[in-house]
Amino acid sequence: DVQLVESGGGLVQPGGSLSLSCAPSGLSVSDSSMAWFRQSPGKEPEAVAAIRRDDLRAYTDSVKGRFTISKDNAEDSLFLQMSNLKPEDTAMYYCAASHSFILTPRFYRLESSDYPYRGQGTQVTVS
């Protein structure tokens, strides 16, 4: 079974920084497509960023220049470094994964359906 465990959420002031981590089991970040999603109360889940096994990265427009997705193949971990945080970034953040190699045009569309595995989430509050 695939399990994804997030950590690193918390309360931060606007303009501050926060780093999230995801530890997978049942798959490896080195040969998977990995992503971060977020969901605010009353809103649909939103893809934030993704990274493919060849290190290709994709970001939703609202976080470009502020968030950085990365992975450590040796540690088998996924990260999301968030800076210049805004109140509208407040959400539950989820780590997501797929065994599939998502082809490039589709990879940049950050489709939720491409990532069948999700963690329980970690709360980020910017206030």
CSV table of N, CA and C in Angstrom, one decimal:
chain,number,residue,atom,x,y,z
A,1,ASP,N,0.8,-1.2,0.0
A,1,ASP,CA,0.0,0.0,0.0
A,1,ASP,C,0.9,1.2,0.0
A,2,VAL,N,0.4,2.3,-0.7
A,2,VAL,CA,1.1,3.5,-0.7
A,2,VAL,C,0.6,4.4,0.4
A,3,GLN,N,1.5,5.0,1.2
A,3,GLN,CA,1.1,5.9,2.2
A,3,GLN,C,2.0,7.1,2.1
A,4,LEU,N,1.4,8.3,2.3
A,4,LEU,CA,2.1,9.6,2.2
A,4,LEU,C,1.9,10.3,3.5
A,5,VAL,N,3.0,10.7,4.2
A,5,VAL,CA,2.8,11.4,5.5
A,5,VAL,C,3.5,12.8,5.4
A,6,GLU,N,2.6,13.8,5.6
A,6,GLU,CA,3.1,15.2,5.5
A,6,GLU,C,3.5,15.7,6.9
A,7,SER,N,4.3,16.7,6.9
A,7,SER,CA,4.7,17.4,8.1
A,7,SER,C,5.2,18.8,7.8
A,8,GLY,N,5.2,19.6,8.8
A,8,GLY,CA,5.8,20.9,8.6
A,8,GLY,C,4.8,22.1,8.6
A,9,GLY,N,3.5,21.8,8.6
A,9,GLY,CA,2.5,22.9,8.6
A,9,GLY,C,2.6,23.7,9.9
A,10,GLY,N,1.8,24.8,9.9
A,10,GLY,CA,1.7,25.6,11.1
A,10,GLY,C,1.2,27.0,10.8
A,11,LEU,N,1.3,27.8,11.8
A,11,LEU,CA,0.8,29.2,11.7
A,11,LEU,C,2.0,30.1,11.4
A,12,VAL,N,1.8,31.0,10.5
A,12,VAL,CA,2.9,31.9,10.1
A,12,VAL,C,2.3,33.3,9.7
A,13,GLN,N,3.0,34.3,9.9
A,13,GLN,CA,2.5,35.6,9.6
A,13,GLN,C,2.7,35.9,8.1
A,14,PRO,N,1.8,36.8,7.5
A,14,PRO,CA,2.0,37.2,6.1
A,14,PRO,C,3.4,37.6,5.8
A,15,GLY,N,3.9,37.2,4.7
A,15,GLY,CA,5.3,37.5,4.4
A,15,GLY,C,6.3,36.5,4.9
A,16,GLY,N,5.9,35.6,5.7
A,16,GLY,CA,6.8,34.6,6.3
A,16,GLY,C,7.0,33.4,5.4
A,17,SER,N,7.8,32.4,6.0
A,17,SER,CA,8.1,31.2,5.2
A,17,SER,C,7.8,30.0,6.0
A,18,LEU,N,7.6,28.9,5.3
A,18,LEU,CA,7.3,27.6,5.9
A,18,LEU,C,7.7,26.5,4.9
A,19,SER,N,8.2,25.4,5.5
A,19,SER,CA,8.6,24.3,4.6
A,19,SER,C,7.8,23.1,5.0
A,20,LEU,N,7.3,22.4,4.0
A,20,LEU,CA,6.5,21.2,4.2
A,20,LEU,C,7.4,20.0,3.7
A,21,SER,N,7.2,18.8,4.3
A,21,SER,CA,7.8,17.6,3.9
A,21,SER,C,6.8,16.5,3.8
A,22,CYS,N,7.2,15.5,2.9
A,22,CYS,CA,6.3,14.4,2.7
A,22,CYS,C,7.2,13.1,2.6
A,23,ALA,N,6.9,12.2,3.5
A,23,ALA,CA,7.6,10.9,3.5
A,23,ALA,C,6.7,9.8,2.9
A,24,PRO,N,7.1,9.2,1.8
A,24,PRO,CA,6.2,8.2,1.2
A,24,PRO,C,6.7,6.8,1.6
A,25,SER,N,5.7,5.9,1.5
A,25,SER,CA,6.0,4.5,1.6
A,25,SER,C,5.2,3.8,0.6
A,26,GLY,N,5.8,2.7,0.0
A,26,GLY,CA,5.1,2.0,-1.0
A,26,GLY,C,5.4,2.5,-2.4
A,27,LEU,N,6.1,3.6,-2.5
A,27,LEU,CA,6.7,4.1,-3.7
A,27,LEU,C,7.9,5.0,-3.4
A,28,SER,N,8.6,5.3,-4.4
A,28,SER,CA,9.8,6.1,-4.2
A,28,SER,C,9.7,7.4,-5.0
A,29,VAL,N,10.1,8.5,-4.4
A,29,VAL,CA,10.1,9.8,-5.1
A,29,VAL,C,11.0,9.8,-6.4
A,30,SER,N,12.0,8.9,-6.4
A,30,SER,CA,12.9,8.9,-7.5
A,30,SER,C,12.3,8.4,-8.8
A,31,ASP,N,11.3,7.6,-8.7
A,31,ASP,CA,10.7,7.1,-9.9
A,31,ASP,C,9.1,7.3,-10.0
A,32,SER,N,8.7,8.3,-9.3
A,32,SER,CA,7.3,8.6,-9.3
A,32,SER,C,7.0,10.1,-9.7
A,33,SER,N,5.8,10.4,-10.0
A,33,SER,CA,5.4,11.8,-10.2
A,33,SER,C,4.8,12.2,-8.8
A,34,MET,N,5.3,13.3,-8.3
A,34,MET,CA,4.9,13.8,-7.0
A,34,MET,C,4.3,15.2,-7.1
A,35,ALA,N,3.4,15.5,-6.2
A,35,ALA,CA,2.8,16.8,-6.2
A,35,ALA,C,2.3,17.3,-4.9
A,36,TRP,N,2.0,18.5,-4.7
A,36,TRP,CA,1.4,19.1,-3.6
A,36,TRP,C,0.0,19.7,-4.0
A,37,PHE,N,-1.0,19.4,-3.3
A,37,PHE,CA,-2.3,20.0,-3.5
A,37,PHE,C,-2.7,20.8,-2.2
A,38,ARG,N,-3.7,21.7,-2.3
A,38,ARG,CA,-4.2,22.3,-1.2
A,38,ARG,C,-5.7,22.5,-1.3
A,39,GLN,N,-6.3,22.6,-0.2
A,39,GLN,CA,-7.8,22.8,-0.2
A,39,GLN,C,-8.2,23.6,1.0
A,40,SER,N,-8.9,24.7,0.7
A,40,SER,CA,-9.5,25.6,1.7
A,40,SER,C,-10.9,25.2,2.0
A,41,PRO,N,-11.5,25.5,3.2
A,41,PRO,CA,-12.9,25.1,3.4
A,41,PRO,C,-13.8,25.7,2.4
A,42,GLY,N,-14.7,24.9,1.9
A,42,GLY,CA,-15.7,25.4,0.9
A,42,GLY,C,-15.1,25.5,-0.5
A,43,LYS,N,-13.9,25.2,-0.7
A,43,LYS,CA,-13.3,25.3,-2.1
A,43,LYS,C,-12.9,23.9,-2.6
A,44,GLU,N,-12.7,23.9,-3.9
A,44,GLU,CA,-12.2,22.7,-4.6
A,44,GLU,C,-10.7,22.5,-4.3
A,45,PRO,N,-10.2,21.3,-4.3
A,45,PRO,CA,-8.8,21.1,-4.2
A,45,PRO,C,-8.0,21.8,-5.3
A,46,GLU,N,-6.9,22.3,-5.0
A,46,GLU,CA,-6.1,23.0,-6.0
A,46,GLU,C,-4.7,22.5,-6.1
A,47,ALA,N,-4.2,22.2,-7.3
A,47,ALA,CA,-2.8,21.7,-7.4
A,47,ALA,C,-1.9,22.9,-7.2
A,48,VAL,N,-0.9,22.7,-6.5
A,48,VAL,CA,0.1,23.8,-6.2
A,48,VAL,C,1.4,23.6,-7.0
A,49,ALA,N,1.9,22.4,-6.9
A,49,ALA,CA,3.2,22.2,-7.6
A,49,ALA,C,3.4,20.7,-7.8
A,50,ALA,N,4.2,20.4,-8.8
A,50,ALA,CA,4.5,19.0,-9.1
A,50,ALA,C,5.9,18.8,-9.6
A,51,ILE,N,6.5,17.6,-9.3
A,51,ILE,CA,7.8,17.3,-9.8
A,51,ILE,C,7.8,15.9,-10.3
A,52,ARG,N,8.4,15.7,-11.5
A,52,ARG,CA,8.5,14.4,-12.1
A,52,ARG,C,9.8,13.7,-11.8
A,53,ARG,N,9.9,12.5,-12.1
A,53,ARG,CA,11.1,11.8,-11.8
A,53,ARG,C,12.4,12.3,-12.5
A,54,ASP,N,12.2,13.0,-13.6
A,54,ASP,CA,13.3,13.6,-14.3
A,54,ASP,C,13.6,15.0,-13.8
A,55,ASP,N,12.9,15.4,-12.7
A,55,ASP,CA,13.1,16.7,-12.1
A,55,ASP,C,12.4,17.9,-12.8
A,56,LEU,N,11.5,17.5,-13.8
A,56,LEU,CA,10.7,18.6,-14.4
A,56,LEU,C,9.7,19.1,-13.3
A,57,ARG,N,9.5,20.4,-13.2
A,57,ARG,CA,8.7,21.0,-12.2
A,57,ARG,C,7.6,21.8,-12.9
A,58,ALA,N,6.4,21.8,-12.2
A,58,ALA,CA,5.3,22.7,-12.6
A,58,ALA,C,4.7,23.3,-11.4
A,59,TYR,N,4.2,24.6,-11.6
A,59,TYR,CA,3.6,25.4,-10.5
A,59,TYR,C,2.3,26.0,-11.0
A,60,THR,N,1.4,26.1,-10.1
A,60,THR,CA,0.2,26.9,-10.4
A,60,THR,C,0.6,28.4,-10.4
A,61,ASP,N,-0.1,29.2,-11.2
A,61,ASP,CA,0.4,30.6,-11.4
A,61,ASP,C,0.5,31.4,-10.1
A,62,SER,N,-0.4,31.1,-9.1
A,62,SER,CA,-0.5,31.9,-7.9
A,62,SER,C,0.7,31.7,-7.0
A,63,VAL,N,1.5,30.7,-7.2
A,63,VAL,CA,2.6,30.4,-6.3
A,63,VAL,C,4.0,30.6,-7.0
A,64,LYS,N,4.0,30.8,-8.3
A,64,LYS,CA,5.2,30.9,-9.0
A,64,LYS,C,6.1,32.1,-8.4
A,65,GLY,N,7.3,31.8,-8.2
A,65,GLY,CA,8.3,32.7,-7.6
A,65,GLY,C,8.2,32.8,-6.1
A,66,ARG,N,7.3,32.1,-5.5
A,66,ARG,CA,7.2,32.1,-4.1
A,66,ARG,C,7.4,30.7,-3.5
A,67,PHE,N,6.9,29.6,-4.2
A,67,PHE,CA,7.0,28.3,-3.7
A,67,PHE,C,8.0,27.5,-4.6
A,68,THR,N,8.7,26.6,-3.9
A,68,THR,CA,9.6,25.7,-4.6
A,68,THR,C,9.4,24.2,-4.2
A,69,ILE,N,9.2,23.4,-5.2
A,69,ILE,CA,9.0,22.0,-4.9
A,69,ILE,C,10.3,21.3,-5.2
A,70,SER,N,10.7,20.4,-4.4
A,70,SER,CA,12.0,19.6,-4.5
A,70,SER,C,11.8,18.2,-3.9
A,71,LYS,N,12.8,17.4,-4.3
A,71,LYS,CA,12.8,16.1,-3.7
A,71,LYS,C,14.2,15.6,-3.4
A,72,ASP,N,14.4,14.7,-2.5
A,72,ASP,CA,15.7,14.2,-2.2
A,72,ASP,C,15.5,12.7,-2.4
A,73,ASN,N,16.1,12.2,-3.5
A,73,ASN,CA,16.0,10.8,-3.8
A,73,ASN,C,16.7,9.9,-2.8
A,74,ALA,N,17.8,10.4,-2.2
A,74,ALA,CA,18.5,9.6,-1.3
A,74,ALA,C,17.7,9.4,0.0
A,75,GLU,N,17.0,10.5,0.4
A,75,GLU,CA,16.2,10.5,1.6
A,75,GLU,C,14.8,10.0,1.3
A,76,ASP,N,14.5,9.9,0.0
A,76,ASP,CA,13.1,9.5,-0.4
A,76,ASP,C,12.1,10.4,0.2
A,77,SER,N,12.3,11.7,0.0
A,77,SER,CA,11.3,12.7,0.6
A,77,SER,C,11.0,13.8,-0.4
A,78,LEU,N,9.8,14.3,-0.2
A,78,LEU,CA,9.4,15.5,-1.1
A,78,LEU,C,9.2,16.7,-0.2
A,79,PHE,N,9.5,17.8,-0.8
A,79,PHE,CA,9.5,19.1,0.0
A,79,PHE,C,8.7,20.2,-0.8
A,80,LEU,N,8.2,21.1,0.0
A,80,LEU,CA,7.6,22.3,-0.5
A,80,LEU,C,8.1,23.5,0.3
A,81,GLN,N,8.9,24.3,-0.3
A,81,GLN,CA,9.4,25.5,0.4
A,81,GLN,C,8.5,26.7,0.0
A,82,MET,N,7.9,27.3,1.0
A,82,MET,CA,7.0,28.4,0.7
A,82,MET,C,7.5,29.7,1.3
A,83,SER,N,7.6,30.7,0.6
A,83,SER,CA,8.0,32.0,1.1
A,83,SER,C,7.0,33.1,0.7
A,84,ASN,N,7.2,34.3,1.3
A,84,ASN,CA,6.3,35.4,1.0
A,84,ASN,C,4.8,34.9,1.1
A,85,LEU,N,4.5,34.2,2.1
A,85,LEU,CA,3.2,33.6,2.3
A,85,LEU,C,2.1,34.7,2.4
A,86,LYS,N,0.9,34.4,1.9
A,86,LYS,CA,-0.2,35.3,1.9
A,86,LYS,C,-1.4,34.7,2.6
A,87,PRO,N,-2.3,35.5,3.2
A,87,PRO,CA,-3.5,34.9,3.8
A,87,PRO,C,-4.2,33.9,2.9
A,88,GLU,N,-4.2,34.2,1.6
A,88,GLU,CA,-4.9,33.3,0.7
A,88,GLU,C,-4.2,31.9,0.4
A,89,ASP,N,-3.0,31.8,1.0
A,89,ASP,CA,-2.3,30.5,1.0
A,89,ASP,C,-2.8,29.6,2.1
A,90,THR,N,-3.6,30.1,3.0
A,90,THR,CA,-4.2,29.3,4.1
A,90,THR,C,-5.0,28.1,3.5
A,91,ALA,N,-4.6,26.9,3.9
A,91,ALA,CA,-5.3,25.7,3.4
A,91,ALA,C,-4.7,24.5,4.1
A,92,MET,N,-5.4,23.3,3.8
A,92,MET,CA,-4.8,22.0,4.2
A,92,MET,C,-4.0,21.6,2.9
A,93,TYR,N,-2.7,21.3,3.2
A,93,TYR,CA,-1.8,20.9,2.1
A,93,TYR,C,-1.6,19.4,2.1
A,94,TYR,N,-1.7,18.9,0.9
A,94,TYR,CA,-1.7,17.4,0.7
A,94,TYR,C,-0.5,17.0,-0.2
A,95,CYS,N,0.2,16.0,0.2
A,95,CYS,CA,1.2,15.4,-0.7
A,95,CYS,C,0.4,14.4,-1.6
A,96,ALA,N,0.8,14.3,-2.8
A,96,ALA,CA,0.1,13.4,-3.8
A,96,ALA,C,1.1,12.7,-4.6
A,97,ALA,N,0.8,11.6,-5.2
A,97,ALA,CA,1.8,10.8,-5.9
A,97,ALA,C,1.1,9.9,-7.0
A,98,SER,N,1.9,9.6,-8.0
A,98,SER,CA,1.5,8.7,-9.0
A,98,SER,C,2.7,7.8,-9.4
A,99,HIS,N,2.4,6.5,-9.7
A,99,HIS,CA,3.5,5.7,-10.3
A,99,HIS,C,3.8,6.1,-11.7
A,100,SER,N,2.8,6.8,-12.4
A,100,SER,CA,2.9,7.0,-13.8
A,100,SER,C,3.9,8.1,-14.1
A,101,PHE,N,4.5,8.0,-15.3
A,101,PHE,CA,5.3,9.1,-15.9
A,101,PHE,C,4.3,10.0,-16.7
A,102,ILE,N,4.0,11.1,-16.2
A,102,ILE,CA,3.0,12.0,-16.8
A,102,ILE,C,3.6,12.7,-17.9
A,103,LEU,N,3.1,12.6,-19.1
A,103,LEU,CA,3.7,13.2,-20.3
A,103,LEU,C,3.7,14.7,-20.2
A,104,THR,N,4.7,15.4,-20.8
A,104,THR,CA,4.9,16.8,-20.5
A,104,THR,C,3.7,17.7,-20.7
A,105,PRO,N,3.0,17.7,-21.9
A,105,PRO,CA,1.9,18.7,-22.0
A,105,PRO,C,0.9,18.5,-20.8
A,106,ARG,N,0.5,17.3,-20.5
A,106,ARG,CA,-0.4,17.1,-19.4
A,106,ARG,C,0.2,17.4,-18.1
A,107,PHE,N,1.5,17.1,-17.9
A,107,PHE,CA,2.1,17.3,-16.6
A,107,PHE,C,1.9,18.8,-16.2
A,108,TYR,N,2.1,19.7,-17.1
A,108,TYR,CA,2.0,21.1,-16.7
A,108,TYR,C,0.5,21.5,-16.4
A,109,ARG,N,-0.4,20.7,-16.8
A,109,ARG,CA,-1.8,21.1,-16.4
A,109,ARG,C,-2.2,20.7,-15.0
A,110,LEU,N,-1.3,20.0,-14.3
A,110,LEU,CA,-1.5,19.7,-12.9
A,110,LEU,C,-2.9,19.2,-12.6
A,111,GLU,N,-3.3,18.1,-13.3
A,111,GLU,CA,-4.6,17.5,-13.2
A,111,GLU,C,-4.7,16.6,-11.9
A,112,SER,N,-5.7,16.9,-11.1
A,112,SER,CA,-5.9,16.1,-9.9
A,112,SER,C,-6.0,14.6,-10.1
A,113,SER,N,-6.6,14.3,-11.2
A,113,SER,CA,-6.9,12.8,-11.5
A,113,SER,C,-5.6,12.1,-11.8
A,114,ASP,N,-4.5,12.8,-12.1
A,114,ASP,CA,-3.2,12.1,-12.4
A,114,ASP,C,-2.5,11.6,-11.2
A,115,TYR,N,-3.0,12.0,-10.0
A,115,TYR,CA,-2.3,11.7,-8.7
A,115,TYR,C,-3.2,10.9,-7.8
A,116,PRO,N,-3.3,9.6,-8.0
A,116,PRO,CA,-4.3,8.8,-7.2
A,116,PRO,C,-4.0,8.7,-5.7
A,117,TYR,N,-2.8,8.9,-5.3
A,117,TYR,CA,-2.5,8.7,-3.9
A,117,TYR,C,-2.4,10.0,-3.2
A,118,ARG,N,-3.0,10.1,-2.0
A,118,ARG,CA,-3.0,11.4,-1.2
A,118,ARG,C,-2.7,11.1,0.2
A,119,GLY,N,-2.0,12.0,0.9
A,119,GLY,CA,-1.8,11.9,2.3
A,119,GLY,C,-2.9,12.5,3.1
A,120,GLN,N,-2.8,12.6,4.4
A,120,GLN,CA,-3.8,13.1,5.2
A,120,GLN,C,-3.8,14.6,5.3
A,121,GLY,N,-2.7,15.2,5.0
A,121,GLY,CA,-2.6,16.7,4.9
A,121,GLY,C,-2.0,17.3,6.2
A,122,THR,N,-1.5,18.5,6.0
A,122,THR,CA,-1.0,19.3,7.1
A,122,THR,C,-1.5,20.7,6.9
A,123,GLN,N,-1.9,21.3,8.0
A,123,GLN,CA,-2.6,22.6,7.9
A,123,GLN,C,-1.6,23.8,7.9
A,124,VAL,N,-1.8,24.7,6.9
A,124,VAL,CA,-1.0,25.9,6.8
A,124,VAL,C,-1.9,27.1,7.0
A,125,THR,N,-1.6,27.9,8.0
A,125,THR,CA,-2.5,29.1,8.3
A,125,THR,C,-1.6,30.3,8.3
A,126,VAL,N,-2.0,31.3,7.4
A,126,VAL,CA,-1.2,32.5,7.3
A,126,VAL,C,-2.1,33.6,7.8
A,127,SER,N,-1.7,34.2,9.0
A,127,SER,CA,-2.5,35.2,9.6
A,127,SER,C,-1.7,36.0,10.6
